[in-house]
Short mmCIF file of C-alpha atoms in Angstrom, two decimals:
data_model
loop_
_atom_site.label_atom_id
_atom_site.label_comp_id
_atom_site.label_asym_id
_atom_site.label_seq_id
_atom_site.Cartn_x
_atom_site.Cartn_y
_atom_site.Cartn_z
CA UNK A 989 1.74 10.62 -9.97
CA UNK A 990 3.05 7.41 -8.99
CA UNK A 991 0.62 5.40 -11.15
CA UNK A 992 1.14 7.61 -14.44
CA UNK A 993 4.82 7.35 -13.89
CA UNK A 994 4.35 3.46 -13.91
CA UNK A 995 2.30 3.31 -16.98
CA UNK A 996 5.12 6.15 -18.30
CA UNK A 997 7.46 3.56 -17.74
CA UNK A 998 5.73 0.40 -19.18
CA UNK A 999 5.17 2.34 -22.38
CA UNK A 1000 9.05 3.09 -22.87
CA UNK A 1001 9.68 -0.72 -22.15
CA UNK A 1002 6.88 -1.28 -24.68
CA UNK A 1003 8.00 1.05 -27.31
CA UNK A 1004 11.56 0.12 -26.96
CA UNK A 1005 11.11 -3.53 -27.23
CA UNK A 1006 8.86 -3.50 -29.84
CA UNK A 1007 10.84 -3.36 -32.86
CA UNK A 1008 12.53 -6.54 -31.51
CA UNK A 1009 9.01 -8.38 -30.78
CA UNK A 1010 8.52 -7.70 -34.17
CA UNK A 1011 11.48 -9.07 -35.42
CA UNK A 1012 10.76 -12.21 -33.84
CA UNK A 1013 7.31 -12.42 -35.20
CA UNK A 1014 8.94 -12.30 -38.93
CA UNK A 1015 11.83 -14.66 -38.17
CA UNK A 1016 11.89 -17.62 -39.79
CA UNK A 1017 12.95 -19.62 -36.89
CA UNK A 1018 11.05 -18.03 -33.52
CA UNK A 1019 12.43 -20.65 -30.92
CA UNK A 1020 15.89 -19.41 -31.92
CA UNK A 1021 15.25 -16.00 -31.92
CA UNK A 1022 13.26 -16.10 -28.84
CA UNK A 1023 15.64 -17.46 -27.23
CA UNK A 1024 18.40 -15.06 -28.29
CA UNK A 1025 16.22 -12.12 -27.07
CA UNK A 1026 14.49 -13.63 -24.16
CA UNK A 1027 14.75 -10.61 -22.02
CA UNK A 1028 13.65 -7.95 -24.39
CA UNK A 1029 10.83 -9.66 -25.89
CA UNK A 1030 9.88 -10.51 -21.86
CA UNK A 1031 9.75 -6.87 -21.20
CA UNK A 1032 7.67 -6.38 -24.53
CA UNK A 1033 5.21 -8.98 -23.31
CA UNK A 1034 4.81 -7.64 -19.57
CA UNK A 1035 4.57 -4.25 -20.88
CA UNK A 1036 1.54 -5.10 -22.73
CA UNK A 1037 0.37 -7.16 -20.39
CA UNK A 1038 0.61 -4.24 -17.92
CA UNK A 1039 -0.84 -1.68 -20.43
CA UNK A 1040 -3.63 -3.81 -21.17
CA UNK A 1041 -5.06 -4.15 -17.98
CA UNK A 1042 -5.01 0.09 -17.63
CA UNK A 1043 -6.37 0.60 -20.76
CA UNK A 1044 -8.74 -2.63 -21.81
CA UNK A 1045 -10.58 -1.58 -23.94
CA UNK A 1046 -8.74 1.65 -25.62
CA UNK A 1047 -5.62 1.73 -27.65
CA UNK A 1048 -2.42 2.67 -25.47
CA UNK A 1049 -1.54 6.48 -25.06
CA UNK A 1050 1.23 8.02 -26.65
CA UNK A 1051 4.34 8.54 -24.70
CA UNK A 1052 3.73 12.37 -25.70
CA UNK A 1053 -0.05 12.33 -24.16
CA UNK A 1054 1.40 10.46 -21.13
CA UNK A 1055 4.27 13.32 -20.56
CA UNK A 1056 1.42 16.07 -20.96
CA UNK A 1057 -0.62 14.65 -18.45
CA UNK A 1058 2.89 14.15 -16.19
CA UNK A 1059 3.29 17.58 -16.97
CA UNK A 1060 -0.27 18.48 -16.02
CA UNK A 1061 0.10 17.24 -12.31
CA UNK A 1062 3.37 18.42 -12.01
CA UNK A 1063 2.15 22.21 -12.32
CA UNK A 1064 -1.06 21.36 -10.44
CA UNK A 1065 0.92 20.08 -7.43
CA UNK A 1066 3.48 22.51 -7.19
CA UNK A 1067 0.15 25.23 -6.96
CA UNK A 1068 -1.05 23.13 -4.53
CA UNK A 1069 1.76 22.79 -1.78
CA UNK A 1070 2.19 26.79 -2.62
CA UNK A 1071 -1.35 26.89 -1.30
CA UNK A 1072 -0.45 24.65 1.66
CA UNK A 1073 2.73 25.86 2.88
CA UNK A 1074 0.44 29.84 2.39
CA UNK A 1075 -1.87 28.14 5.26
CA UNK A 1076 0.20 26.61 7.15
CA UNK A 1077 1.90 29.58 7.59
CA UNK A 1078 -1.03 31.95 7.77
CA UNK A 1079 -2.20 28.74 10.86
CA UNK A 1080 1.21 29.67 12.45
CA UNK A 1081 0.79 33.20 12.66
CA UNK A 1082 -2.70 32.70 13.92
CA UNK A 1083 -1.58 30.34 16.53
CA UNK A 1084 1.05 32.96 17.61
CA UNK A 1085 -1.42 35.56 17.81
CA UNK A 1086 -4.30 33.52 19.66
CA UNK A 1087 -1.13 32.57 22.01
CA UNK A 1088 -0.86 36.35 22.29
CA UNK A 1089 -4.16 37.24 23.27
CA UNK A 1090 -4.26 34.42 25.47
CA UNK A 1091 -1.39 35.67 27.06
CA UNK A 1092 -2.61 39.13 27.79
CA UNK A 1093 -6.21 38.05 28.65
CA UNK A 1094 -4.79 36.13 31.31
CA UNK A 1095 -2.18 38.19 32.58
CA UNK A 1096 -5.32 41.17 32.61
CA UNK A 1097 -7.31 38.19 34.03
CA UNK A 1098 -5.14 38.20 37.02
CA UNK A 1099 -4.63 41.44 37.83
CA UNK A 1100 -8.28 42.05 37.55
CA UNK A 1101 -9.07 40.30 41.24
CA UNK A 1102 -5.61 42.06 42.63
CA UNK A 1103 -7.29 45.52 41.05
CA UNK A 1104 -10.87 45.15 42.53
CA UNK A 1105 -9.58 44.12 45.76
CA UNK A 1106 -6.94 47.04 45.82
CA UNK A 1107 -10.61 49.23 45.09
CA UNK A 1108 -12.27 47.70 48.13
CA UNK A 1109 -9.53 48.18 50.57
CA UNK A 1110 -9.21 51.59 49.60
#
């Protein structure tokens, strides 16, 4: 999750600086305009530099095919910690029960020698 809401984010600060990188790349006078949008075209350039080394040699993903897939392992989680927090409590009601038997075994346990000897006195 943490990875694909990385590259979620680098593709936003891609696709919303592009339009400006762009610009730039037309502009008759690229110094200037560079300068004048320094920090978007920045984020533009390590948001490609990011997306190019997760995806080297295919195109980017769409934002839409990275929200599916966010999507995807959102619903897959929340199935799984219903599955976990099902055994962990069916392991809690197991450990109360074993505690149980325990409990009785060894309170039987003890009367057991007090019984037999109570048999051979009598």
């Amino acid at each position: 999750m943490k990875l694909l809401n990385e590259k979620i984010h680098f593709a936003g600060q891609y696709l919303s600086n592009k339009s400006v990188y762009g610009q730039m790349l037309k502009a008759k006078s690229k110094k200037k305009f560079r300068q004048e949008h320094s920090s978007e075209i920045e984020l533009y350039e390590v948001a490609v530099k990011y997306l190019k080394a997760q995806y080297p040699d295919t195109p980017f993903p769409t934002m839409k095919a990275l929200k599916a897939e966010q999507n995807r392992l959102k619903i897959q989680k929340e199935a799984q910690t219903e599955t976990y927090h099902y055994f962990r409590d069916y392991q809690k009601e197991l450990r109360t029960v074993c505690s149980n038997v325990d409990s009785i075994l060894d309170q039987s346990h003890t009367r057991t020698p007090e019984h037999s000897k109570a048999q051979d006195i009598s």
